[in-house]
mmCIF file with all atom_site columns, C-alpha atoms in Angstrom:
data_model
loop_
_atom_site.group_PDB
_atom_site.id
_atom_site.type_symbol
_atom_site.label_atom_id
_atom_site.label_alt_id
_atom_site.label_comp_id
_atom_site.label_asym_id
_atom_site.label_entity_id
_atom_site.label_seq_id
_atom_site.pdbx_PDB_ins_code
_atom_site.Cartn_x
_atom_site.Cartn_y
_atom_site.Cartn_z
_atom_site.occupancy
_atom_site.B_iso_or_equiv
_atom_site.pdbx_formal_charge
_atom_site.auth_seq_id
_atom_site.auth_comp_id
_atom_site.auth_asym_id
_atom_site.auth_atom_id
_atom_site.pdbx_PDB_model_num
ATOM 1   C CA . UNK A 1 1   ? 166.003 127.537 9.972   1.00 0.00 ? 2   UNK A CA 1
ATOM 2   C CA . UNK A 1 2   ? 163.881 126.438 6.404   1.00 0.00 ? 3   UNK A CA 1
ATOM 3   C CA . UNK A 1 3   ? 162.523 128.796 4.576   1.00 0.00 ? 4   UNK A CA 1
ATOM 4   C CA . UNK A 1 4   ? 158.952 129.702 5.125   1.00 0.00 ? 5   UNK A CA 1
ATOM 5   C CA . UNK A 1 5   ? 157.965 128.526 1.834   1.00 0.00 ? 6   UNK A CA 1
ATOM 6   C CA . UNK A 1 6   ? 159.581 125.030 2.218   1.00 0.00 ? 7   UNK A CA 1
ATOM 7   C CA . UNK A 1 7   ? 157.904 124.923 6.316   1.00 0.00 ? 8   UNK A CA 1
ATOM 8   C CA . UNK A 1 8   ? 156.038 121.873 5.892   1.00 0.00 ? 9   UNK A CA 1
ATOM 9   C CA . UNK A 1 9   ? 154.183 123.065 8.823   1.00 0.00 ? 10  UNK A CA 1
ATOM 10  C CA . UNK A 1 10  ? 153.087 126.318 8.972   1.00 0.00 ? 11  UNK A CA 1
ATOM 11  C CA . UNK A 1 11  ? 153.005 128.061 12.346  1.00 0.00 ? 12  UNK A CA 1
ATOM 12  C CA . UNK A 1 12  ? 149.631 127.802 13.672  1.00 0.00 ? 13  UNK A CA 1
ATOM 13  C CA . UNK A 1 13  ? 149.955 130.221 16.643  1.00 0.00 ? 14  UNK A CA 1
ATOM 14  C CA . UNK A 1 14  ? 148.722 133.457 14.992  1.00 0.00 ? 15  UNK A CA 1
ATOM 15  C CA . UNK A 1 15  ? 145.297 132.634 14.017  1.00 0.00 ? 16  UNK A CA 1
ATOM 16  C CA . UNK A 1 16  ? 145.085 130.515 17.030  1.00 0.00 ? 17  UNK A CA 1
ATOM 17  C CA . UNK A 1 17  ? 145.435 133.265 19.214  1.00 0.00 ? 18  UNK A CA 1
ATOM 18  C CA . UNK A 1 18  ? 143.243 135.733 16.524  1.00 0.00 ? 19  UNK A CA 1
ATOM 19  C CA . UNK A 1 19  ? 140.791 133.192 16.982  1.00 0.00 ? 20  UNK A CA 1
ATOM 20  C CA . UNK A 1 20  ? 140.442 133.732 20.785  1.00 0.00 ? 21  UNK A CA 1
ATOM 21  C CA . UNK A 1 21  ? 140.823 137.404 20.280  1.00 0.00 ? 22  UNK A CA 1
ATOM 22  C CA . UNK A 1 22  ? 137.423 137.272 18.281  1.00 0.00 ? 23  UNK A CA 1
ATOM 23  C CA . UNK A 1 23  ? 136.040 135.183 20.735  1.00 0.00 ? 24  UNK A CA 1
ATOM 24  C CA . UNK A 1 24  ? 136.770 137.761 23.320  1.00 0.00 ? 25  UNK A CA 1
ATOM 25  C CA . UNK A 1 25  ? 135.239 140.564 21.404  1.00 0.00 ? 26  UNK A CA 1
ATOM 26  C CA . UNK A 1 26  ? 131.825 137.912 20.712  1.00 0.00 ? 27  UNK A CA 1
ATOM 27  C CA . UNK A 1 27  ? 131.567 136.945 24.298  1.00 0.00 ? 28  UNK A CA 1
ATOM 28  C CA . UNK A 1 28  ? 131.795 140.989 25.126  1.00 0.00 ? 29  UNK A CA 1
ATOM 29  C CA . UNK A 1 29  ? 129.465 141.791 23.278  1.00 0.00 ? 30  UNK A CA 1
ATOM 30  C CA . UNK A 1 30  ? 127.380 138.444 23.766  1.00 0.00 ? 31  UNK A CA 1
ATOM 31  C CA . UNK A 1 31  ? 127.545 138.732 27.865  1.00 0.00 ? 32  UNK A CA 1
ATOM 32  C CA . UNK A 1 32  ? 125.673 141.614 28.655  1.00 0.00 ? 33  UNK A CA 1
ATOM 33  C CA . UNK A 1 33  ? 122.914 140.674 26.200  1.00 0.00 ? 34  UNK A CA 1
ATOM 34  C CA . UNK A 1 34  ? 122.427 137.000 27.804  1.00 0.00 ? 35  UNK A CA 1
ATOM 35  C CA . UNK A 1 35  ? 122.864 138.574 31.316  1.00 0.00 ? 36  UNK A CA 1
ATOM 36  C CA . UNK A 1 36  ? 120.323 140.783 30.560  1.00 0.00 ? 37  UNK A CA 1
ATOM 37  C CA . UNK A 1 37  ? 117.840 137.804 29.102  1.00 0.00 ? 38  UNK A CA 1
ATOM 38  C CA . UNK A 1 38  ? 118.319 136.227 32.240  1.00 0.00 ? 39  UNK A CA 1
ATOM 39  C CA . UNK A 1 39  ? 120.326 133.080 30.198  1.00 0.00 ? 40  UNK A CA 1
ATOM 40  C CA . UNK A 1 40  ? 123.547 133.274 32.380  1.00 0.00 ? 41  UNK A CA 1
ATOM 41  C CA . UNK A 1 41  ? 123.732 134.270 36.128  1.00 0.00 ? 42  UNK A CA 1
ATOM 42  C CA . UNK A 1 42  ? 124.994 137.671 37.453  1.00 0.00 ? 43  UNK A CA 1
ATOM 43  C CA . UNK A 1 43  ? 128.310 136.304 38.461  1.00 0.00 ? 44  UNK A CA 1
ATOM 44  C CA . UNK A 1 44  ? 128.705 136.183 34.877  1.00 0.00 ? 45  UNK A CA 1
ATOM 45  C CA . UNK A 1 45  ? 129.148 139.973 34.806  1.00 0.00 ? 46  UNK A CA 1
ATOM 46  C CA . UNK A 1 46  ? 132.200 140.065 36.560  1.00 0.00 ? 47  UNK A CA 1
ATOM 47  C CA . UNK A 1 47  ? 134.090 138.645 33.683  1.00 0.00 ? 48  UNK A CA 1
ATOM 48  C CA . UNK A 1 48  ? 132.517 141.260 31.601  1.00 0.00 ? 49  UNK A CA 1
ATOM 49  C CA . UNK A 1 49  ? 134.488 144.304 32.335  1.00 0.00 ? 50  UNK A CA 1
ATOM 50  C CA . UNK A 1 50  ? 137.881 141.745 31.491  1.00 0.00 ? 51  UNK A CA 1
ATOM 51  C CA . UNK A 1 51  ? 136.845 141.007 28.367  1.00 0.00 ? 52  UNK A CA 1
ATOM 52  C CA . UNK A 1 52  ? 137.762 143.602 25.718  1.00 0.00 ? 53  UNK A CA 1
ATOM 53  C CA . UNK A 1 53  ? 141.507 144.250 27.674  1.00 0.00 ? 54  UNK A CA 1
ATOM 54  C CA . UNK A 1 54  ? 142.168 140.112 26.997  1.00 0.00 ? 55  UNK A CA 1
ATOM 55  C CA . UNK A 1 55  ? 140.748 140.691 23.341  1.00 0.00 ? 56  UNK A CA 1
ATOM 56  C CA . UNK A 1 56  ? 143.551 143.365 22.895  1.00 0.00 ? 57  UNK A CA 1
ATOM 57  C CA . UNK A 1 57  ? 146.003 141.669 24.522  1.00 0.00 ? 58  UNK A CA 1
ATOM 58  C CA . UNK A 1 58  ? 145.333 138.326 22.312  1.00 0.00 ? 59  UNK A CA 1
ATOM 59  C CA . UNK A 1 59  ? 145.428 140.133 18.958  1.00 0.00 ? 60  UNK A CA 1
ATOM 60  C CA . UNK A 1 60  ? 148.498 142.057 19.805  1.00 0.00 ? 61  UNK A CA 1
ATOM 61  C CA . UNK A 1 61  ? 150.009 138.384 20.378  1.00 0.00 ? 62  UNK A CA 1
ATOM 62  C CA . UNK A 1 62  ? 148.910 137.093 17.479  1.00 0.00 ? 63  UNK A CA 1
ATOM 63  C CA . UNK A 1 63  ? 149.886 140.279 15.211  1.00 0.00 ? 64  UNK A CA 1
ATOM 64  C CA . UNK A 1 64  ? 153.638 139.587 17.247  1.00 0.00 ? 65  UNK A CA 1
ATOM 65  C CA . UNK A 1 65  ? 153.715 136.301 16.189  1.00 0.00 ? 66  UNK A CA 1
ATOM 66  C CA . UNK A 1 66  ? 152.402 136.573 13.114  1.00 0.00 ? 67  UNK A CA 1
ATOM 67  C CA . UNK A 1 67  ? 155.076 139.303 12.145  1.00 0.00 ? 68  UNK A CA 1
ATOM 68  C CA . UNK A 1 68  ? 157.824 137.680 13.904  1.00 0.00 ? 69  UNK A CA 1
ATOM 69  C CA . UNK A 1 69  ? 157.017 134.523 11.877  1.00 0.00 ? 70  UNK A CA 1
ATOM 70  C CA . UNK A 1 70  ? 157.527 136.164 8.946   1.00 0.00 ? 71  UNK A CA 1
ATOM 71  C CA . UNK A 1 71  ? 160.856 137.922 9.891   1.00 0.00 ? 72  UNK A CA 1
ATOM 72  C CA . UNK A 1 72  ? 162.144 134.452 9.362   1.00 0.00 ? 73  UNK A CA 1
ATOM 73  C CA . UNK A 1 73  ? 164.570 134.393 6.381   1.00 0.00 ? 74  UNK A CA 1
ATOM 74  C CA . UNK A 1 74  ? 164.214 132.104 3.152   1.00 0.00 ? 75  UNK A CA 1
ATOM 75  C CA . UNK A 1 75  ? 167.946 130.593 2.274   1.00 0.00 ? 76  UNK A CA 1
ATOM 76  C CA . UNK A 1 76  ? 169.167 132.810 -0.463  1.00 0.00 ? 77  UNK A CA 1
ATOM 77  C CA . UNK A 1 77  ? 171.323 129.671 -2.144  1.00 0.00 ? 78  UNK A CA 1
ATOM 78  C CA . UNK A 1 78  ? 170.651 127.882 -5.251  1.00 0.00 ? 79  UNK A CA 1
ATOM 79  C CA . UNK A 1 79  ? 169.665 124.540 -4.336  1.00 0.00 ? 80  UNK A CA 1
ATOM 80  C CA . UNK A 1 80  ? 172.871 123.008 -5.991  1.00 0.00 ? 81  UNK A CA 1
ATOM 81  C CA . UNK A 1 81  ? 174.496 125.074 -2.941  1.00 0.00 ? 82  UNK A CA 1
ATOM 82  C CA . UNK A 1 82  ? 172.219 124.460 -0.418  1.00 0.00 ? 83  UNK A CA 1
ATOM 83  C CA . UNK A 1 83  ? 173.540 122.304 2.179   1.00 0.00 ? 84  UNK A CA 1
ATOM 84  C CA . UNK A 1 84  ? 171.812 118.750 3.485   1.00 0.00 ? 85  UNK A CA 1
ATOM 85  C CA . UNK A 1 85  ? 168.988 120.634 5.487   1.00 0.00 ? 86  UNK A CA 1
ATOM 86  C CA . UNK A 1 86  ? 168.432 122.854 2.357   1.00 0.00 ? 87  UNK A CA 1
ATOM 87  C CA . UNK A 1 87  ? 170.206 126.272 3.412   1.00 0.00 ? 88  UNK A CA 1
ATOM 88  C CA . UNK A 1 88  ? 173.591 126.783 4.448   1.00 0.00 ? 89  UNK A CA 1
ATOM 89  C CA . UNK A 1 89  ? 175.381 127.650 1.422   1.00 0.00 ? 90  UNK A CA 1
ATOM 90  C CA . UNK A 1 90  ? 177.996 125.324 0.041   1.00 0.00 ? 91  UNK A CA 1
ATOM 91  C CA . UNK A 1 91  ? 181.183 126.150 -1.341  1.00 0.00 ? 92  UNK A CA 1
ATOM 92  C CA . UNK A 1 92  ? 180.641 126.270 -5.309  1.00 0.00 ? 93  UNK A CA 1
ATOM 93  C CA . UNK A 1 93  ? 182.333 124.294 -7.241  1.00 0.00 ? 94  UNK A CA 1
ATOM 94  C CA . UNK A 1 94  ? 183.463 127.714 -9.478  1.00 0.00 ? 95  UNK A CA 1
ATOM 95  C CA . UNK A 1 95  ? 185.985 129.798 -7.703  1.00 0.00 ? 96  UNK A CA 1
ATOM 96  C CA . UNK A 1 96  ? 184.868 133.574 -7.839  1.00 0.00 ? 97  UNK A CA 1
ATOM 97  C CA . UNK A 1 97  ? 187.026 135.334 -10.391 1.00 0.00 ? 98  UNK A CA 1
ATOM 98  C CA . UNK A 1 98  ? 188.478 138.843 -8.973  1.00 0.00 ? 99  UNK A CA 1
ATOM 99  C CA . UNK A 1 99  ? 189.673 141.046 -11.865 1.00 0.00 ? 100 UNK A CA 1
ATOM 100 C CA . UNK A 1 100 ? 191.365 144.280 -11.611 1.00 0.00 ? 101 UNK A CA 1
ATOM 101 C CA . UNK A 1 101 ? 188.753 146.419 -14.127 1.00 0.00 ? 102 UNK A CA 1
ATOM 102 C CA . UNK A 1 102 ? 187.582 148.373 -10.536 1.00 0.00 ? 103 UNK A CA 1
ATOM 103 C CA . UNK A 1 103 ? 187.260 152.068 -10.606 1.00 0.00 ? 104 UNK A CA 1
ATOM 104 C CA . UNK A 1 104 ? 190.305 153.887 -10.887 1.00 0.00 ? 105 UNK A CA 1
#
């Protein structure tokens, strides 16, 4: 998986989905008021009482996806070690050196 950093297309989902969250809470808030004016029908109102439960339910998704995007893991190798796709570390080139001056 690439880093996040190096993503040359960042995920998208999250503030989709925050996006229609806020939405949610405008249109529950907006409803009642153009119901009320006489803009938008009664049948309208049925949506209503739906509204703020799909406005939680959307920015818990996005908050998921958001956090679970950023659970992803940015390759820890230099990028002499870095494989073809970037991560992946390598063999180096220097053998490790193991000495015996552990604790005794």
């Amino acid at each position: 998986m690439p880093a996040p950093a190096a993503d040359p297309h960042p995920r998208k989902t999250p503030r989709v989905l925050a996006a229609l969250a806020a939405l949610a809470c405008v249109a529950c808030c907006a409803l009642p008021v153009l119901i009320t004016a006489g803009v938008l029908g009664a049948g309208a109102g049925a949506v209503v009482g739906w509204l703020p439960a799909l406005a939680v339910v959307l920015a818990v998704l996005a908050g998921g996806t958001w956090w679970l995007g950023q659970r992803r893991h940015a390759c820890s190798c230099t990028p002499e070690a870095a494989g073809e796709d970037g991560c992946g570390c390598q063999s180096s080139p220097h053998p490790v050196k193991i000495t015996g001056m552990g604790r005794q």
